[in-house]
Coordinates of N, CA and C in Angstrom, one line a residue:
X267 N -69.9 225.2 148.0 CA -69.7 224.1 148.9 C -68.5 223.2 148.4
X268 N -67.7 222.9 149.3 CA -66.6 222.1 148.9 C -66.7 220.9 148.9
X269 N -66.6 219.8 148.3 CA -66.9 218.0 148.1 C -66.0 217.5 148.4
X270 N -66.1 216.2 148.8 CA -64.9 215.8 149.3 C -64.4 214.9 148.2
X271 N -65.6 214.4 147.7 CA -64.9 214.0 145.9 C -65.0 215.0 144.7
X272 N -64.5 214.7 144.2 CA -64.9 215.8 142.8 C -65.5 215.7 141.9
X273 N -66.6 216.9 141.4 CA -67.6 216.1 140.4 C -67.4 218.1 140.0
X274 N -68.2 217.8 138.5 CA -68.1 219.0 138.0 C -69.5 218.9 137.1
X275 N -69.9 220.3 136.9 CA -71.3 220.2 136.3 C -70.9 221.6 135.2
X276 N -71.6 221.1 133.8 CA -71.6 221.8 132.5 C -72.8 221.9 131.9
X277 N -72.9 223.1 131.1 CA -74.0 222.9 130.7 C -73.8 224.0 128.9
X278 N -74.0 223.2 128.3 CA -74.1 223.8 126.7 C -75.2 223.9 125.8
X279 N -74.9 225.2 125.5 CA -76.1 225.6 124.7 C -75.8 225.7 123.1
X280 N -76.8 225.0 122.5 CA -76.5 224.7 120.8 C -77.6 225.6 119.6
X281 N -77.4 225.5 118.8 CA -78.6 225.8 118.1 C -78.8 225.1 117.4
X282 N -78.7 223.8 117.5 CA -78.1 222.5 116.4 C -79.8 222.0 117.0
X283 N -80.5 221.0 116.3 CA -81.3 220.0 117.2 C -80.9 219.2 118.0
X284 N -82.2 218.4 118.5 CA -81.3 217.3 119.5 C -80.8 216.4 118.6
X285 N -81.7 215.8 117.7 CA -81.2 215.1 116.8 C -80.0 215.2 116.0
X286 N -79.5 216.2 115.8 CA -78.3 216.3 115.0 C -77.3 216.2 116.1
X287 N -77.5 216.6 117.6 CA -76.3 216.8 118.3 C -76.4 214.8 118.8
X288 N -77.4 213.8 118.8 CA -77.1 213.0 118.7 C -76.3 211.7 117.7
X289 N -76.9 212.6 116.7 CA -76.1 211.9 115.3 C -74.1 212.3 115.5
X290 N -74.0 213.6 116.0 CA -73.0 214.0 116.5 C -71.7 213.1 117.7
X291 N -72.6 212.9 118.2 CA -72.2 212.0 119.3 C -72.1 210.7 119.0
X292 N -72.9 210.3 118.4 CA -72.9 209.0 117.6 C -72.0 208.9 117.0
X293 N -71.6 209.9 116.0 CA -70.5 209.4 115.4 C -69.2 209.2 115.8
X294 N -69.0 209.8 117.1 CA -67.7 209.8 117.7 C -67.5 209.0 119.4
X295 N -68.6 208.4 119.3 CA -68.9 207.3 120.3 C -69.0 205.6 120.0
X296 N -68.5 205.1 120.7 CA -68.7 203.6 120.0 C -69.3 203.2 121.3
X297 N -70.6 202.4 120.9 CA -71.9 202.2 122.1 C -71.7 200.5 122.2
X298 N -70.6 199.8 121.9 CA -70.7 198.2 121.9 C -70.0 198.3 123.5
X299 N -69.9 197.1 124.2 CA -69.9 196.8 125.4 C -67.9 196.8 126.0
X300 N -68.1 196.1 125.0 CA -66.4 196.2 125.6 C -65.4 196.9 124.7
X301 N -64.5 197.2 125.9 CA -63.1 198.2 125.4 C -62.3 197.4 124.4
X302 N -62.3 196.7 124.1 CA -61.7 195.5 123.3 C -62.2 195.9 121.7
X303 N -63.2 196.5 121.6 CA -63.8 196.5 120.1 C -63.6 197.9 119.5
X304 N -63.2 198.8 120.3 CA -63.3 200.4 120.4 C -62.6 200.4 118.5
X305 N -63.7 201.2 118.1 CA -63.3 201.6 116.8 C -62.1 202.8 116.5
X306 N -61.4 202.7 115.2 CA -60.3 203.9 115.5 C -60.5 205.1 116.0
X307 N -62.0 205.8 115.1 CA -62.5 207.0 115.5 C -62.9 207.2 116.6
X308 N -63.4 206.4 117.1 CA -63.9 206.8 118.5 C -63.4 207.4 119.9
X309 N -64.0 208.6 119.8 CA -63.4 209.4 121.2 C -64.0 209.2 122.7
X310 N -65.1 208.4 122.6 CA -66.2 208.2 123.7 C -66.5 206.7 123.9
X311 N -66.7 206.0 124.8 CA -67.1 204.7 124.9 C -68.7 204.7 125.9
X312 N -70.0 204.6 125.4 CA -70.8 204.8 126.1 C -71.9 204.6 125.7
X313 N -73.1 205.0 126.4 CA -74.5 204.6 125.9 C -75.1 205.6 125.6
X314 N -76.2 205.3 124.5 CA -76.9 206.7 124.1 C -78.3 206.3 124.1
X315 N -79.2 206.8 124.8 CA -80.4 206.4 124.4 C -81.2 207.9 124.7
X316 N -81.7 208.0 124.0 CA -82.6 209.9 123.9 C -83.4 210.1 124.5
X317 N -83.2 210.8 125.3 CA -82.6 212.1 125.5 C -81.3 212.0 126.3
X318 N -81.1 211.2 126.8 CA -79.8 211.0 127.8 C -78.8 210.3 126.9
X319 N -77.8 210.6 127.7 CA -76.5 209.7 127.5 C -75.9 209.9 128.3
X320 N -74.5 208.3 128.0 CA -73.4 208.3 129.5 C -72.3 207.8 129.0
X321 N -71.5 208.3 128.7 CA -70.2 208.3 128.4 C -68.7 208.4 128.9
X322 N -67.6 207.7 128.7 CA -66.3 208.0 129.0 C -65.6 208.2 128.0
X323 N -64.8 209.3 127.9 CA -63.9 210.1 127.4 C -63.0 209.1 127.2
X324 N -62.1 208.2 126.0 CA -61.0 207.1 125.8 C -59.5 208.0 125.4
X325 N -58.9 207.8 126.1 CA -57.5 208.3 126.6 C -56.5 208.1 125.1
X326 N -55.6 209.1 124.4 CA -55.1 208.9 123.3 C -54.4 207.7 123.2
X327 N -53.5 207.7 124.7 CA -52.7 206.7 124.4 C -53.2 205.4 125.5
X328 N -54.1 204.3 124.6 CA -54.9 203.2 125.7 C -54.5 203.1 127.1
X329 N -54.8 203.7 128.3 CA -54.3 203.0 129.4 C -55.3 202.5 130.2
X330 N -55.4 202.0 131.3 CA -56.8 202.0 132.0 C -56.7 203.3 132.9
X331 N -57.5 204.1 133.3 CA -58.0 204.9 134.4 C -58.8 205.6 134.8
X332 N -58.6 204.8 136.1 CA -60.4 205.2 137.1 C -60.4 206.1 137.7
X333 N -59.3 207.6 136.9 CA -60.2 209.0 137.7 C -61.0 209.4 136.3
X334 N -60.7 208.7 135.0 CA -61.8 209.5 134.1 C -62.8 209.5 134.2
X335 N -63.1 210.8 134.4 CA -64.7 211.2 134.6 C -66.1 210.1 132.9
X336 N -66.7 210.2 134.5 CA -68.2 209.6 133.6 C -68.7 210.4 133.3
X337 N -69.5 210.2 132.0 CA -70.2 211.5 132.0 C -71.1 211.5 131.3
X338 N -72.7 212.1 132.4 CA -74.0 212.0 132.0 C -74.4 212.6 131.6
X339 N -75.4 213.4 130.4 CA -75.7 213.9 130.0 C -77.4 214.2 129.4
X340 N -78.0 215.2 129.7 CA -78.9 215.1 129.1 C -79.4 216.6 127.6
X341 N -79.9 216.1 127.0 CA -80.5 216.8 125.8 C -81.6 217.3 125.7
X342 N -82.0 218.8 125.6 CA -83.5 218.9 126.1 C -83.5 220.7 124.9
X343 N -85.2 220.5 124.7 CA -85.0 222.1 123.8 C -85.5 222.8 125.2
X344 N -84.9 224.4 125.2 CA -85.2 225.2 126.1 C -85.5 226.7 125.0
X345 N -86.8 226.5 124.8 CA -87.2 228.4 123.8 C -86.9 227.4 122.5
X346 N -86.0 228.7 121.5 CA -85.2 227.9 120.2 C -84.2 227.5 120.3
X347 N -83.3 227.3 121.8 CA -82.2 226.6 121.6 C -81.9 225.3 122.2
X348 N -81.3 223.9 122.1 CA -80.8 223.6 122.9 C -80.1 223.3 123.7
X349 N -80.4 222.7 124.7 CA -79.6 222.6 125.8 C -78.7 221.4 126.2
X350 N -77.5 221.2 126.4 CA -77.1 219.9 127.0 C -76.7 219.6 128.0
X351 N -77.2 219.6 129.1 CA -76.8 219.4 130.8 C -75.9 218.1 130.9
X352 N -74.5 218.4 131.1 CA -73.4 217.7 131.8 C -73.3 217.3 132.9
X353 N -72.8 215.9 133.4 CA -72.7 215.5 134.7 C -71.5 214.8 134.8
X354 N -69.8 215.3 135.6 CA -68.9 214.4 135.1 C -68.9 214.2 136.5
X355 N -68.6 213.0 136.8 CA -68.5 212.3 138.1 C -67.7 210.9 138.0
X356 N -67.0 211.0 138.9 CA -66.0 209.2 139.5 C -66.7 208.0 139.3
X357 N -66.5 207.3 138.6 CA -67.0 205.9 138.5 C -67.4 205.4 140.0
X358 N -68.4 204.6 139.9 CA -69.2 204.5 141.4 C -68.1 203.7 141.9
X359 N -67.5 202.5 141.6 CA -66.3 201.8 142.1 C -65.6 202.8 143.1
X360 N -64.7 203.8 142.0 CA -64.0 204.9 142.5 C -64.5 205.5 144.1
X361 N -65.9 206.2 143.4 CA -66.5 207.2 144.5 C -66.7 205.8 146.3
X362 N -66.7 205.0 145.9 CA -66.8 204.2 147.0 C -65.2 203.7 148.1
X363 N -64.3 203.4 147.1 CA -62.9 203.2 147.5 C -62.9 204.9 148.2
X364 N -62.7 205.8 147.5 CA -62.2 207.3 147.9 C -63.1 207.4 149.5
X365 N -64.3 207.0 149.3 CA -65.0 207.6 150.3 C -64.5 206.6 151.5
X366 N -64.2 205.6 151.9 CA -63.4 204.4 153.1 C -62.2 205.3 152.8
X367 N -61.7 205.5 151.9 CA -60.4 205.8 152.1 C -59.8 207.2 152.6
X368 N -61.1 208.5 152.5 CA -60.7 209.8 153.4 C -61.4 209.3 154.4
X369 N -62.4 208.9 154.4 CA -63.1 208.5 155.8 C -62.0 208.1 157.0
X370 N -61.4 207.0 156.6 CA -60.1 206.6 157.6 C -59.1 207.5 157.7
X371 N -58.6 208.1 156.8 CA -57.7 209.4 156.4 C -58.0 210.5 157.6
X372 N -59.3 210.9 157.2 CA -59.9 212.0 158.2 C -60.2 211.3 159.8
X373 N -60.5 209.9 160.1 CA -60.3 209.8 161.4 C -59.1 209.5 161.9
X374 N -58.1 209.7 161.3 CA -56.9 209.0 162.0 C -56.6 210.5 162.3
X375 N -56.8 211.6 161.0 CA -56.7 213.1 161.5 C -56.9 213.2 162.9
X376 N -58.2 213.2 163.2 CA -59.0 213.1 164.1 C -58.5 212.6 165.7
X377 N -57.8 211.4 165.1 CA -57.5 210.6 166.5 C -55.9 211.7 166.6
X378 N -55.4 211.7 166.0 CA -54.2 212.7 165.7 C -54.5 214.1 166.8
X379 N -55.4 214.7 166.5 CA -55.8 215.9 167.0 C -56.1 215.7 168.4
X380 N -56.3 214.1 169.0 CA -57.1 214.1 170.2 C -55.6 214.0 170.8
X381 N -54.8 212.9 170.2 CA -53.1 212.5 170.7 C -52.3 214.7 171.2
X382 N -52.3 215.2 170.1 CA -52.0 216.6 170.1 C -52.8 217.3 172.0
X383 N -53.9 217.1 171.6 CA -54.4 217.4 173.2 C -54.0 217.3 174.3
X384 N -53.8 215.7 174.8 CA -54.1 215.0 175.5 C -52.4 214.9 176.2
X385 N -51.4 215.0 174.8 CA -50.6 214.2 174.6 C -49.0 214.8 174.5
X386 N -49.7 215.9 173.7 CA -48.8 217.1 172.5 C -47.7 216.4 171.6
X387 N -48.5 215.3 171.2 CA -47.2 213.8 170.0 C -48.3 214.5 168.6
X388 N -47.1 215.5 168.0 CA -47.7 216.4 166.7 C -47.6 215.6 165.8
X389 N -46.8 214.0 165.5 CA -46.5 213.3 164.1 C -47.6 213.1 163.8
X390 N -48.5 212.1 164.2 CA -49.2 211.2 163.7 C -50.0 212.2 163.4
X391 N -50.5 213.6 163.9 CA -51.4 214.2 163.0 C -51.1 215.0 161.8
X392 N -50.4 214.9 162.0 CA -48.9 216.1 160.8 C -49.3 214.3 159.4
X393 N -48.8 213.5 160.0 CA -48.7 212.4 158.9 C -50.2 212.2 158.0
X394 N -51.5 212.3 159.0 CA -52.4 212.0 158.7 C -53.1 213.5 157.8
X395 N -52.9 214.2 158.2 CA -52.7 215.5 158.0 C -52.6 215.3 156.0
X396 N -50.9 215.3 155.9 CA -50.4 215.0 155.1 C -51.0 213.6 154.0
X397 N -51.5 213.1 154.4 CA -52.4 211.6 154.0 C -53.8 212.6 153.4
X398 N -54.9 213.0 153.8 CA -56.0 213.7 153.6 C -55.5 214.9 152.1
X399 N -54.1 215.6 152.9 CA -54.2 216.5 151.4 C -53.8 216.4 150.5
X400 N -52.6 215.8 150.5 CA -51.7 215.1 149.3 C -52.8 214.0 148.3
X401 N -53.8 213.2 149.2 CA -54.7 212.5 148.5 C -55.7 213.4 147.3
X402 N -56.2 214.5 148.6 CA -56.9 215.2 147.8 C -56.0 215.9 146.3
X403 N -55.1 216.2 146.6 CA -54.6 216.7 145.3 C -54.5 215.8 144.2
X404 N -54.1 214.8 144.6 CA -53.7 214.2 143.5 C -55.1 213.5 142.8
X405 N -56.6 213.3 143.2 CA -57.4 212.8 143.3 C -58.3 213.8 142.3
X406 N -58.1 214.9 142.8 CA -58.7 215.9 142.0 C -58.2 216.2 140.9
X407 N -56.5 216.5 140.9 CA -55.8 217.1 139.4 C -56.1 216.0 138.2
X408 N -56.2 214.6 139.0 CA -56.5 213.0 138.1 C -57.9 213.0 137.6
X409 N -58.6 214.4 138.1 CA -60.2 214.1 137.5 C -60.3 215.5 136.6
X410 N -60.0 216.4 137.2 CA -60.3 217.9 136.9 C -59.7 218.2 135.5
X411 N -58.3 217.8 135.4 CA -57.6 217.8 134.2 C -58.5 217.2 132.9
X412 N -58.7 216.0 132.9 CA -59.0 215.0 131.7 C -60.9 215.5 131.7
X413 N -61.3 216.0 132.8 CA -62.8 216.4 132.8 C -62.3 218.0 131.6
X414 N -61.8 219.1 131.9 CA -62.0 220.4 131.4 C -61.7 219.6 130.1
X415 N -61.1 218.7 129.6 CA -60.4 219.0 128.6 C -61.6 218.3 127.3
X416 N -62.2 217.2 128.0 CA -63.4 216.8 127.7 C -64.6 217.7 127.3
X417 N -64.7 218.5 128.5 CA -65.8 219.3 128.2 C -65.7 220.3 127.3
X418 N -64.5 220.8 127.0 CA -64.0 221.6 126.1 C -64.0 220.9 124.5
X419 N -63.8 219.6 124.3 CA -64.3 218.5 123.5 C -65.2 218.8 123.0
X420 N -66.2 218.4 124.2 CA -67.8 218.3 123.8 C -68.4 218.9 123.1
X421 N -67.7 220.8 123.8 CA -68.5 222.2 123.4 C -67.7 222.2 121.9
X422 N -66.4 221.7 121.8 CA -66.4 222.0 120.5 C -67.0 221.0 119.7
X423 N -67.7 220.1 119.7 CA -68.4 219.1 118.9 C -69.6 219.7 118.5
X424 N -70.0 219.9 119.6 CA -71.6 220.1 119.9 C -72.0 221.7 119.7
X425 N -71.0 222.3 119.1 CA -71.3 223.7 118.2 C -71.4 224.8 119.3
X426 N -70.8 224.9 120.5 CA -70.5 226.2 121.2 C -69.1 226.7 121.2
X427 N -68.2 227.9 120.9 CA -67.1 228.1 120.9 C -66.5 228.2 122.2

């Protein structure tokens, strides 16, 4: 199924405990409130409380940006190994702006398509057209990129190659 926002789901398997893959995360997460205090080490700004956590990924070189993926996580044993179920998804701010903003995107399509009918005036749907996909590109490569690269992060933190 295709989304019209982008969200991505992971899941890693450790042979580590939970506890050590928390201690793990701990140490490369700084859990204080504001961006302002962010320790040198730290690769993650976020909360950890056990079994869950929720975290953002902090960018090498400080900037602000609201396609970096959030990301929830939970820690659970499954047999003898465990498991760490990922959830990266758009800050709710984000997912709210995005969603008014193809919403209108896709109805102007829309009205576009009716003008094409009615009318045969191909701009305004060609433009709106062009609004819906260009958005989506650039909306997704701004999440998808900094998400794989994260999760590839994680798995190497958290003891999967």
């Amino acid at each position: 199924m295709i989304h019209i926002l982008p969200r991505f789901d992971d899941r890693i398997v450790s042979d580590k405990s939970p506890e050590e893959l928390f201690l793990i995360l701990n140490s490369v997460t700084d859990t204080r409130k504001t961006a302002f205090s962010i320790s040198s080490n730290a690769e993650f700004i976020g909360k950890m409380t056990p079994p869950n956590f929720k975290i953002v990924s902090i960018p090498k070189i400080y900037r602000r940006n609201s396609f970096l993926p959030v990301i929830e996580g939970t820690i659970c044993i499954e047999g003898d190994r465990t498991v760490i179920g990922l959830r990266f998804r758009l800050h709710w701010f984000v997912r709210i702006f995005l969603t008014i903003w193809f919403g209108m995107a896709g109805f102007s399509f829309l009205v576009g398509l009716l003008l094409v009918l009615t009318e045969g005036n191909v701009e305004f749907m060609l433009t709106a057209a062009l609004f819906v996909l260009l958005g989506q590109a650039l909306v997704r490569s701004a999440f998808y990129i900094p998400a794989r690269k994260t999760a590839a992060r994680l798995r190497e933190l958290l003891g999967q190659p």
